Amino acid sequence: MWTELRPVWILMRRELKDQLRDWRIILPILVLALGFPFIMNWTVREMLDFTSEYGATIVADRLVPFLFMVVGFFPISVSLVIALESFAGEKERNSIEPLLNTPLLDWQIYLGKLLASTLMPLLGSYLAMLVYLLGLVSRGIPLPPPVIMTQIFLLTTIQAVMMVSGAVVISSQATSVRAANLLSSFIVLPVAFLIQWEALVMFWGNEMTLWWVLVGTLVIALLLSRVGVSHFNREKVLGREIDVLKPAWAWQVFWKTFKGNAYSVREWYSVSVFPTLRRLFVPALMVLAISAVGLGIGAYMLKEFPVLLTASKLQEQSLPNIERLRQTLLGNESGMFLLIFWQNLRVLLLSMVLGIFTFGVVGTLPIMGTMAVVGFLGAFLSVNQVALSPILTMILPHGIFEVPAAILATAAVLKIGATLATPARDLTIGEVFLKAIADWAKIMVGLVIPLLVVAAFVEAFITPRLVLMVLGQ
């Protein structure tokens, strides 16, 4: 094992020496790592003084760990240029050919570049965080709790690896530094949105959610590293001269994969849709496991936020709702059908969009959230000893179509991430991505959308009448 990793270590040292000799790389990192924390310390001090006048010190206390995370993020975003230049820059300077002509394996070259590109951003981030903490101590500002500090330190490390991994993938596929820099927005912007969401979690003081964010970010970072190693090919790096947008070629790749060799709808299902469905067996099992976790989370949330109702109070609240159900649904079935169908389809499309940027990881959140609601409802009914028949009548008639559709759509999103992380020596990342999207589209058009149509019809035309029948109305 060490024999195979030794060339990686040698290449990493060579890259680090080149970086340390370039003052244009070192100086911005040092200035940002040493200067930016002082600005954040001053901000914290001013916020503490301001909020203490109005008795809102908890706001400033939550601001301290948030700025700690921001201080760690900025050096990474600035030094991301190191990763973006790792392959594209050397190609422009005509210095990459000697490296690619060495007996090193493709994965050794890529891993050496990846490690060297990660080290400087991490060191800059750690230095900035250390200066920030020392500034807090010198100003007499209480440090964040150890658990929060540990979470932020781990989050910063994993986010650095994730961002650098994505930047190196872009650099290995781009033909110029300019193209790589333009594509870097697809890295910086999603991570910036992630940090904003993490800030909301911190302000709410939800430490457990941050652990889940850590796990999800780690999975994405590992998948990004896997994608780079899987699709790096030295011949393609040398042979790719210019990026050309080819809509016609992209449509041909997509349509050929979507259509297969079928010449009729029946043949399309047999030779294209069902074989793709069989490949979703493992992702579907994963989605079922995630759904079970969602049910457990929903049941657990009832223990955290108990809702207890007496029988008389439950009946008092349910009678107006039954009448509202009759007035809202009966006589407006067509409008409800379209509304329900579009709502379900919109959620699954959102799951696909989120999954594309996160290799399917965040794409599982909609179905997990839905199952969490079901778990909360089931636990609520159990605790309050409510009859199950009306509730099951509200869920099961259309649920037997909706739930399989959601599982299939989410499994197809997970399959996109798995496909991108699978080696494909004869295909570019663009071709792999287009084929993966075509497989997702086959499942959506051939199975998911018909199931959603049936589910919306049942939920709009049949379920309300069954509920009123069970309730004796």
Short mmCIF file of C-alpha atoms in Angstrom, two decimals:
data_model
loop_
_atom_site.label_atom_id
_atom_site.label_comp_id
_atom_site.label_asym_id
_atom_site.label_seq_id
_atom_site.Cartn_x
_atom_site.Cartn_y
_atom_site.Cartn_z
CA MET A 1 0.00 0.00 0.00
CA TRP A 2 2.78 2.44 0.93
CA THR A 3 4.57 1.66 -2.34
CA GLU A 4 1.51 2.83 -4.29
CA LEU A 5 0.99 5.91 -2.11
CA ARG A 6 4.64 7.04 -2.12
CA PRO A 7 4.39 8.63 -5.62
CA VAL A 8 1.31 10.51 -4.40
CA TRP A 9 3.34 11.93 -1.50
CA ILE A 10 6.20 12.93 -3.82
CA LEU A 11 3.83 14.68 -6.23
CA MET A 12 2.08 16.46 -3.35
CA ARG A 13 5.42 17.80 -2.04
CA ARG A 14 6.33 19.04 -5.52
CA GLU A 15 3.02 20.87 -5.82
CA LEU A 16 3.34 22.41 -2.35
CA LYS A 17 6.84 23.74 -3.16
CA ASP A 18 5.49 25.40 -6.29
CA GLN A 19 2.67 26.99 -4.29
CA LEU A 20 4.96 28.26 -1.52
CA ARG A 21 7.25 29.89 -4.08
CA ASP A 22 4.38 31.92 -5.55
CA TRP A 23 3.75 35.04 -3.44
CA ARG A 24 0.51 35.69 -5.34
CA ILE A 25 -0.91 32.62 -3.63
CA ILE A 26 0.60 32.96 -0.16
CA LEU A 27 0.08 36.70 0.39
CA PRO A 28 -3.74 36.81 -0.09
CA ILE A 29 -4.17 33.76 2.15
CA LEU A 30 -2.04 35.29 4.91
CA VAL A 31 -3.72 38.70 4.67
CA LEU A 32 -7.18 37.15 4.83
CA ALA A 33 -6.26 34.66 7.57
CA LEU A 34 -4.64 37.31 9.76
CA GLY A 35 -6.73 40.40 8.97
CA PHE A 36 -10.30 39.16 8.52
CA PRO A 37 -10.60 37.63 12.05
CA PHE A 38 -9.89 41.05 13.62
CA ILE A 39 -12.85 42.50 11.72
CA MET A 40 -15.06 39.67 13.00
CA ASN A 41 -13.80 40.20 16.58
CA TRP A 42 -14.70 43.88 16.34
CA THR A 43 -18.13 42.92 14.96
CA VAL A 44 -18.77 40.55 17.88
CA ARG A 45 -17.72 43.18 20.41
CA GLU A 46 -20.03 45.78 18.89
CA MET A 47 -22.92 43.31 18.73
CA LEU A 48 -22.45 42.33 22.36
CA ASP A 49 -22.46 45.97 23.47
CA PHE A 50 -25.52 46.75 21.34
CA THR A 51 -27.62 43.75 22.36
CA SER A 52 -26.76 44.05 26.04
CA GLU A 53 -28.53 47.42 26.08
CA TYR A 54 -31.79 45.71 25.05
CA GLY A 55 -31.41 42.43 26.95
CA ALA A 56 -30.98 40.35 23.77
CA THR A 57 -27.59 38.86 24.61
CA ILE A 58 -28.65 35.45 23.30
CA VAL A 59 -28.55 36.87 19.76
CA ALA A 60 -24.93 37.95 20.13
CA ASP A 61 -24.02 34.67 21.82
CA ARG A 62 -25.28 32.79 18.77
CA LEU A 63 -23.42 35.23 16.51
CA VAL A 64 -20.03 34.26 17.98
CA PRO A 65 -20.00 30.66 16.58
CA PHE A 66 -21.52 31.83 13.29
CA LEU A 67 -18.69 34.30 12.70
CA PHE A 68 -16.26 31.57 13.74
CA MET A 69 -17.57 29.51 10.82
CA VAL A 70 -17.47 32.47 8.41
CA VAL A 71 -13.85 33.19 9.37
CA GLY A 72 -12.97 29.62 8.42
CA PHE A 73 -14.88 29.75 5.13
CA PHE A 74 -13.39 32.87 3.53
CA PRO A 75 -9.75 31.67 3.25
CA ILE A 76 -11.01 28.50 1.58
CA SER A 77 -13.06 30.39 -1.00
CA VAL A 78 -10.14 32.69 -1.86
CA SER A 79 -7.50 29.94 -2.05
CA LEU A 80 -9.83 27.84 -4.22
CA VAL A 81 -7.88 29.26 -7.16
CA ILE A 82 -5.10 26.79 -6.29
CA ALA A 83 -7.41 23.87 -7.02
CA LEU A 84 -8.88 25.51 -10.11
CA GLU A 85 -5.36 25.92 -11.52
CA SER A 86 -4.18 22.41 -10.63
CA PHE A 87 -4.70 20.95 -14.12
CA ALA A 88 -6.04 23.79 -16.29
CA GLY A 89 -3.26 26.16 -15.23
CA GLU A 90 -0.47 23.69 -15.89
CA LYS A 91 -1.98 22.89 -19.26
CA GLU A 92 -1.98 26.57 -20.22
CA ARG A 93 1.66 26.90 -19.08
CA ASN A 94 2.61 23.76 -21.05
CA SER A 95 4.08 22.21 -17.90
CA ILE A 96 1.68 19.32 -17.51
CA GLU A 97 3.00 17.07 -20.29
CA PRO A 98 6.15 15.97 -18.37
CA LEU A 99 3.91 15.01 -15.42
CA LEU A 100 1.48 13.05 -17.58
CA ASN A 101 4.38 11.26 -19.29
CA THR A 102 5.63 9.84 -15.98
CA PRO A 103 4.85 6.22 -15.06
CA LEU A 104 2.42 7.41 -12.39
CA LEU A 105 -1.07 5.96 -12.58
CA ASP A 106 -4.01 8.27 -13.27
CA TRP A 107 -5.38 7.98 -9.74
CA GLN A 108 -1.94 8.74 -8.26
CA ILE A 109 -1.65 11.94 -10.30
CA TYR A 110 -5.16 13.04 -9.41
CA LEU A 111 -4.85 12.20 -5.70
CA GLY A 112 -1.50 13.98 -5.41
CA LYS A 113 -2.97 17.12 -6.98
CA LEU A 114 -6.06 16.88 -4.79
CA LEU A 115 -4.10 16.61 -1.53
CA ALA A 116 -1.76 19.46 -2.46
CA SER A 117 -4.70 21.67 -3.43
CA THR A 118 -6.48 20.93 -0.15
CA LEU A 119 -3.60 21.57 2.26
CA MET A 120 -3.12 25.32 1.72
CA PRO A 121 -6.84 26.25 1.99
CA LEU A 122 -7.10 24.18 5.17
CA LEU A 123 -4.01 25.76 6.73
CA GLY A 124 -5.31 29.24 5.89
CA SER A 125 -8.69 28.38 7.37
CA TYR A 126 -7.21 26.94 10.57
CA LEU A 127 -4.95 29.97 10.98
CA ALA A 128 -7.89 32.36 10.60
CA MET A 129 -9.96 30.40 13.13
CA LEU A 130 -7.08 30.40 15.61
CA VAL A 131 -6.59 34.17 15.28
CA TYR A 132 -10.35 34.66 15.77
CA LEU A 133 -10.37 32.59 18.97
CA LEU A 134 -7.31 34.39 20.33
CA GLY A 135 -9.04 37.69 19.61
CA LEU A 136 -12.11 36.56 21.57
CA VAL A 137 -9.93 35.62 24.55
CA SER A 138 -8.01 38.89 24.45
CA ARG A 139 -11.25 40.90 24.40
CA GLY A 140 -12.78 38.89 27.24
CA ILE A 141 -15.56 37.43 25.04
CA PRO A 142 -16.72 33.93 26.12
CA LEU A 143 -15.76 31.19 23.69
CA PRO A 144 -18.47 29.06 22.08
CA PRO A 145 -19.29 25.75 23.81
CA PRO A 146 -16.80 22.93 23.06
CA VAL A 147 -19.42 20.92 21.16
CA ILE A 148 -20.19 23.83 18.83
CA MET A 149 -16.49 24.54 18.30
CA THR A 150 -15.88 20.89 17.44
CA GLN A 151 -18.79 20.87 14.99
CA ILE A 152 -17.61 24.06 13.27
CA PHE A 153 -14.04 22.76 13.05
CA LEU A 154 -15.23 19.50 11.45
CA LEU A 155 -17.67 21.32 9.17
CA THR A 156 -14.94 23.68 7.97
CA THR A 157 -12.59 20.77 7.28
CA ILE A 158 -15.17 18.73 5.39
CA GLN A 159 -16.44 21.76 3.44
CA ALA A 160 -12.86 22.57 2.44
CA VAL A 161 -12.36 19.04 1.14
CA MET A 162 -15.71 19.19 -0.66
CA MET A 163 -15.01 22.55 -2.33
CA VAL A 164 -11.46 21.63 -3.33
CA SER A 165 -12.60 18.25 -4.66
CA GLY A 166 -15.19 19.96 -6.84
CA ALA A 167 -12.66 22.55 -8.01
CA VAL A 168 -10.12 19.88 -8.97
CA VAL A 169 -12.81 17.99 -10.91
CA ILE A 170 -13.61 21.21 -12.79
CA SER A 171 -9.91 21.91 -13.42
CA SER A 172 -9.34 18.40 -14.79
CA GLN A 173 -12.26 18.77 -17.21
CA ALA A 174 -11.83 22.44 -18.24
CA THR A 175 -9.60 23.52 -21.11
CA SER A 176 -8.53 26.87 -19.59
CA VAL A 177 -8.21 28.63 -16.26
CA ARG A 178 -10.83 31.14 -17.37
CA ALA A 179 -13.36 28.38 -17.96
CA ALA A 180 -12.48 26.79 -14.61
CA ASN A 181 -12.94 30.11 -12.78
CA LEU A 182 -16.32 30.69 -14.42
CA LEU A 183 -17.49 27.22 -13.43
CA SER A 184 -16.30 27.73 -9.85
CA SER A 185 -19.56 29.58 -9.07
CA PHE A 186 -21.25 26.17 -9.10
CA ILE A 187 -19.09 25.38 -6.06
CA VAL A 188 -18.98 28.63 -4.12
CA LEU A 189 -22.67 29.53 -4.39
CA PRO A 190 -24.11 26.20 -3.16
CA VAL A 191 -21.65 26.16 -0.24
CA ALA A 192 -22.56 29.78 0.59
CA PHE A 193 -26.24 28.77 0.71
CA LEU A 194 -25.28 25.79 2.87
CA ILE A 195 -23.48 28.09 5.33
CA GLN A 196 -26.53 30.35 5.49
CA TRP A 197 -28.69 27.36 6.36
CA GLU A 198 -26.14 26.23 8.95
CA ALA A 199 -26.33 29.74 10.43
CA LEU A 200 -30.08 29.35 10.89
CA VAL A 201 -29.52 26.02 12.62
CA MET A 202 -26.95 27.63 14.94
CA PHE A 203 -29.23 30.53 15.81
CA TRP A 204 -31.94 28.03 16.74
CA GLY A 205 -29.38 26.16 18.86
CA ASN A 206 -30.12 22.81 17.22
CA GLU A 207 -26.84 20.92 17.72
CA MET A 208 -28.19 17.53 16.59
CA THR A 209 -29.09 18.89 13.15
CA LEU A 210 -25.50 20.07 12.69
CA TRP A 211 -24.29 16.48 13.17
CA TRP A 212 -26.63 15.40 10.36
CA VAL A 213 -25.25 18.21 8.18
CA LEU A 214 -21.75 16.92 8.95
CA VAL A 215 -22.64 13.43 7.79
CA GLY A 216 -24.30 14.66 4.59
CA THR A 217 -21.43 16.99 3.73
CA LEU A 218 -18.90 14.21 4.33
CA VAL A 219 -20.77 11.92 1.93
CA ILE A 220 -20.83 14.63 -0.74
CA ALA A 221 -17.10 15.32 -0.27
CA LEU A 222 -16.25 11.63 -0.63
CA LEU A 223 -18.44 11.30 -3.72
CA LEU A 224 -16.82 14.35 -5.32
CA SER A 225 -13.38 12.87 -4.71
CA ARG A 226 -14.60 9.59 -6.16
CA VAL A 227 -15.97 11.35 -9.26
CA GLY A 228 -12.62 13.01 -9.91
CA VAL A 229 -10.64 9.81 -9.55
CA SER A 230 -13.14 7.84 -11.63
CA HIS A 231 -13.22 10.21 -14.60
CA PHE A 232 -9.64 11.48 -14.72
CA ASN A 233 -7.89 10.41 -17.91
CA ARG A 234 -4.52 11.87 -18.92
CA GLU A 235 -5.13 11.30 -22.63
CA LYS A 236 -8.32 13.33 -22.50
CA VAL A 237 -6.58 16.12 -20.57
CA LEU A 238 -4.01 16.45 -23.36
CA GLY A 239 -6.43 15.89 -26.21
CA ARG A 240 -9.09 18.41 -25.13
CA GLU A 241 -8.19 21.76 -26.72
CA ILE A 242 -11.34 23.88 -26.49
CA ASP A 243 -14.79 23.64 -24.92
CA VAL A 244 -17.61 23.78 -27.45
CA LEU A 245 -21.27 23.84 -26.54
CA LYS A 246 -23.01 21.16 -28.62
CA PRO A 247 -26.79 21.19 -27.97
CA ALA A 248 -27.47 18.84 -30.89
CA TRP A 249 -24.93 16.30 -29.65
CA ALA A 250 -26.26 16.56 -26.08
CA TRP A 251 -29.83 15.96 -27.29
CA GLN A 252 -28.73 12.95 -29.35
CA VAL A 253 -26.98 11.37 -26.35
CA PHE A 254 -30.01 12.03 -24.14
CA TRP A 255 -32.60 10.85 -26.68
CA LYS A 256 -30.68 7.72 -27.62
CA THR A 257 -30.46 6.70 -23.98
CA PHE A 258 -34.07 7.67 -23.28
CA LYS A 259 -35.53 5.92 -26.32
CA GLY A 260 -33.19 2.95 -26.52
CA ASN A 261 -33.84 0.72 -29.50
CA ALA A 262 -37.62 0.94 -29.16
CA TYR A 263 -40.00 1.82 -31.98
CA SER A 264 -43.25 1.71 -30.01
CA VAL A 265 -44.46 2.54 -26.51
CA ARG A 266 -44.80 -1.12 -25.60
CA GLU A 267 -41.32 -1.89 -26.86
CA TRP A 268 -39.99 1.20 -25.04
CA TYR A 269 -41.23 -0.15 -21.73
CA SER A 270 -39.78 -3.60 -22.34
CA VAL A 271 -36.33 -2.64 -23.67
CA SER A 272 -35.75 0.70 -21.95
CA VAL A 273 -37.93 1.43 -18.90
CA PHE A 274 -38.04 -1.97 -17.17
CA PRO A 275 -34.28 -2.66 -17.48
CA THR A 276 -33.66 0.77 -15.91
CA LEU A 277 -36.20 -0.07 -13.20
CA ARG A 278 -34.31 -3.27 -12.34
CA ARG A 279 -31.12 -1.24 -11.84
CA LEU A 280 -32.95 0.83 -9.22
CA PHE A 281 -33.32 -2.12 -6.82
CA VAL A 282 -30.45 -1.11 -4.51
CA PRO A 283 -31.25 2.65 -4.57
CA ALA A 284 -34.90 1.81 -3.82
CA LEU A 285 -33.83 -0.20 -0.78
CA MET A 286 -31.77 2.77 0.36
CA VAL A 287 -34.79 5.06 -0.06
CA LEU A 288 -36.91 2.64 1.99
CA ALA A 289 -34.29 2.73 4.74
CA ILE A 290 -34.25 6.56 4.61
CA SER A 291 -38.06 6.56 4.78
CA ALA A 292 -37.91 4.35 7.88
CA VAL A 293 -35.49 6.83 9.45
CA GLY A 294 -37.95 9.62 8.63
CA LEU A 295 -40.75 7.70 10.37
CA GLY A 296 -38.55 7.27 13.43
CA ILE A 297 -37.66 10.97 13.47
CA GLY A 298 -41.35 11.92 13.27
CA ALA A 299 -42.27 9.61 16.15
CA TYR A 300 -39.36 10.99 18.19
CA MET A 301 -40.46 14.58 17.55
CA LEU A 302 -43.77 13.87 19.29
CA LYS A 303 -41.81 13.03 22.45
CA GLU A 304 -39.96 16.33 22.14
CA PHE A 305 -43.15 18.31 21.41
CA PRO A 306 -46.04 16.31 22.93
CA VAL A 307 -49.56 17.04 21.71
CA LEU A 308 -52.29 15.57 23.92
CA LEU A 309 -56.03 15.85 23.19
CA THR A 310 -58.99 14.56 25.11
CA ALA A 311 -61.74 12.71 23.24
CA SER A 312 -64.22 15.56 23.69
CA LYS A 313 -61.73 18.18 22.52
CA LEU A 314 -60.76 16.04 19.52
CA GLN A 315 -64.40 15.65 18.51
CA GLU A 316 -64.99 19.36 19.00
CA GLN A 317 -62.13 20.22 16.65
CA SER A 318 -62.88 17.55 14.06
CA LEU A 319 -66.52 18.48 13.32
CA PRO A 320 -65.72 21.90 11.76
CA ASN A 321 -62.90 20.29 9.82
CA ILE A 322 -65.25 17.67 8.40
CA GLU A 323 -67.64 20.37 7.24
CA ARG A 324 -64.74 22.33 5.76
CA LEU A 325 -63.63 19.16 3.96
CA ARG A 326 -67.07 18.76 2.43
CA GLN A 327 -67.26 22.38 1.25
CA THR A 328 -63.70 22.51 -0.09
CA LEU A 329 -63.39 19.23 -1.95
CA LEU A 330 -66.84 18.16 -3.04
CA GLY A 331 -67.78 20.01 -6.21
CA ASN A 332 -64.22 21.21 -6.92
CA GLU A 333 -62.62 17.88 -7.79
CA SER A 334 -61.08 18.98 -11.10
CA GLY A 335 -59.25 21.93 -9.56
CA MET A 336 -58.07 19.81 -6.64
CA PHE A 337 -56.85 17.13 -9.05
CA LEU A 338 -54.63 19.59 -10.91
CA LEU A 339 -53.40 21.19 -7.68
CA ILE A 340 -52.50 17.86 -6.07
CA PHE A 341 -50.78 16.53 -9.18
CA TRP A 342 -48.71 19.68 -9.65
CA GLN A 343 -47.75 19.81 -5.97
CA ASN A 344 -46.51 16.20 -5.97
CA LEU A 345 -44.68 16.62 -9.27
CA ARG A 346 -43.08 19.88 -8.12
CA VAL A 347 -41.70 18.24 -4.98
CA LEU A 348 -40.15 15.38 -6.98
CA LEU A 349 -38.65 17.83 -9.50
CA LEU A 350 -37.18 19.80 -6.59
CA SER A 351 -35.75 16.56 -5.25
CA MET A 352 -34.03 15.98 -8.60
CA VAL A 353 -32.57 19.51 -8.72
CA LEU A 354 -31.23 19.22 -5.17
CA GLY A 355 -29.92 15.75 -5.91
CA ILE A 356 -27.95 16.83 -8.99
CA PHE A 357 -25.83 19.25 -6.95
CA THR A 358 -25.37 16.82 -4.04
CA PHE A 359 -25.12 13.41 -5.76
CA GLY A 360 -28.58 12.52 -4.51
CA VAL A 361 -27.85 13.19 -0.82
CA VAL A 362 -30.10 16.25 -0.36
CA GLY A 363 -32.56 14.83 -2.89
CA THR A 364 -33.73 12.38 -0.23
CA LEU A 365 -34.89 15.15 2.13
CA PRO A 366 -38.42 15.59 0.63
CA ILE A 367 -39.37 11.95 1.11
CA MET A 368 -37.70 11.87 4.54
CA GLY A 369 -39.66 14.96 5.56
CA THR A 370 -42.90 13.45 4.27
CA MET A 371 -42.35 10.22 6.19
CA ALA A 372 -41.43 12.23 9.29
CA VAL A 373 -44.87 13.85 9.13
CA VAL A 374 -46.46 10.40 8.79
CA GLY A 375 -44.42 9.14 11.76
CA PHE A 376 -45.47 12.13 13.86
CA LEU A 377 -49.12 11.57 12.91
CA GLY A 378 -48.92 7.85 13.72
CA ALA A 379 -47.36 8.52 17.11
CA PHE A 380 -49.95 11.23 17.79
CA LEU A 381 -52.80 8.83 17.05
CA SER A 382 -51.26 6.15 19.23
CA VAL A 383 -50.71 8.47 22.20
CA ASN A 384 -54.20 9.98 22.00
CA GLN A 385 -55.87 6.61 21.27
CA VAL A 386 -57.61 7.91 18.16
CA ALA A 387 -59.41 5.47 15.88
CA LEU A 388 -57.21 4.55 12.91
CA SER A 389 -59.92 3.88 10.33
CA PRO A 390 -60.67 7.53 9.37
CA ILE A 391 -56.97 8.42 9.23
CA LEU A 392 -56.05 5.38 7.15
CA THR A 393 -58.94 6.20 4.84
CA MET A 394 -57.44 9.67 4.35
CA ILE A 395 -54.00 8.26 3.47
CA LEU A 396 -54.16 4.76 1.98
CA PRO A 397 -56.38 5.14 -1.13
CA HIS A 398 -54.03 7.55 -2.88
CA GLY A 399 -50.97 6.68 -0.78
CA ILE A 400 -50.63 3.26 -2.43
CA PHE A 401 -49.85 5.16 -5.65
CA GLU A 402 -48.09 8.24 -4.25
CA VAL A 403 -45.57 6.47 -2.03
CA PRO A 404 -44.23 4.09 -4.75
CA ALA A 405 -43.96 7.06 -7.12
CA ALA A 406 -41.93 9.03 -4.57
CA ILE A 407 -39.70 6.03 -3.84
CA LEU A 408 -39.01 5.42 -7.54
CA ALA A 409 -38.30 9.10 -8.24
CA THR A 410 -35.95 9.42 -5.26
CA ALA A 411 -34.20 6.16 -6.13
CA ALA A 412 -33.63 7.48 -9.66
CA VAL A 413 -32.07 10.64 -8.16
CA LEU A 414 -29.74 8.52 -6.01
CA LYS A 415 -28.84 6.54 -9.13
CA ILE A 416 -27.68 9.75 -10.81
CA GLY A 417 -25.11 10.30 -8.06
CA ALA A 418 -23.99 6.67 -8.14
CA THR A 419 -23.60 6.78 -11.92
CA LEU A 420 -21.45 9.91 -11.78
CA ALA A 421 -19.20 8.28 -9.18
CA THR A 422 -18.77 5.09 -11.25
CA PRO A 423 -15.70 4.83 -13.53
CA ALA A 424 -16.50 5.11 -17.24
CA ARG A 425 -13.26 5.15 -19.17
CA ASP A 426 -14.79 5.57 -22.62
CA LEU A 427 -17.20 8.36 -21.65
CA THR A 428 -16.76 11.96 -20.56
CA ILE A 429 -18.45 13.33 -17.45
CA GLY A 430 -20.88 15.14 -19.75
CA GLU A 431 -21.93 11.92 -21.45
CA VAL A 432 -22.29 10.10 -18.14
CA PHE A 433 -24.40 12.94 -16.76
CA LEU A 434 -26.67 13.06 -19.83
CA LYS A 435 -27.21 9.30 -19.73
CA ALA A 436 -28.00 9.45 -16.00
CA ILE A 437 -30.55 12.25 -16.58
CA ALA A 438 -32.09 10.21 -19.42
CA ASP A 439 -32.50 7.21 -17.09
CA TRP A 440 -34.18 9.46 -14.52
CA ALA A 441 -36.49 10.86 -17.22
CA LYS A 442 -37.44 7.33 -18.32
CA ILE A 443 -38.57 6.46 -14.81
CA MET A 444 -40.41 9.78 -14.41
CA VAL A 445 -42.26 9.66 -17.74
CA GLY A 446 -42.86 5.92 -17.85
CA LEU A 447 -43.80 5.19 -14.22
CA VAL A 448 -43.77 8.10 -11.78
CA ILE A 449 -45.98 10.58 -13.65
CA PRO A 450 -48.69 7.97 -14.45
CA LEU A 451 -48.69 6.95 -10.77
CA LEU A 452 -48.99 10.61 -9.73
CA VAL A 453 -51.93 11.11 -12.12
CA VAL A 454 -53.76 8.13 -10.63
CA ALA A 455 -52.91 9.24 -7.08
CA ALA A 456 -54.16 12.78 -7.71
CA PHE A 457 -57.38 11.44 -9.25
CA VAL A 458 -58.02 9.16 -6.29
CA GLU A 459 -57.16 11.87 -3.76
CA ALA A 460 -59.46 14.41 -5.43
CA PHE A 461 -62.44 12.26 -6.46
CA ILE A 462 -62.46 9.18 -4.21
CA THR A 463 -60.66 9.78 -0.90
CA PRO A 464 -62.93 12.64 0.35
CA ARG A 465 -66.06 10.56 -0.24
CA LEU A 466 -64.55 7.53 1.50
CA VAL A 467 -63.58 9.69 4.50
CA LEU A 468 -67.07 11.16 4.78
CA MET A 469 -68.53 7.68 4.43
CA VAL A 470 -66.35 6.31 7.26
CA LEU A 471 -67.21 9.30 9.46
CA GLY A 472 -70.90 8.75 8.83
CA GLN A 473 -71.32 12.05 7.03
#
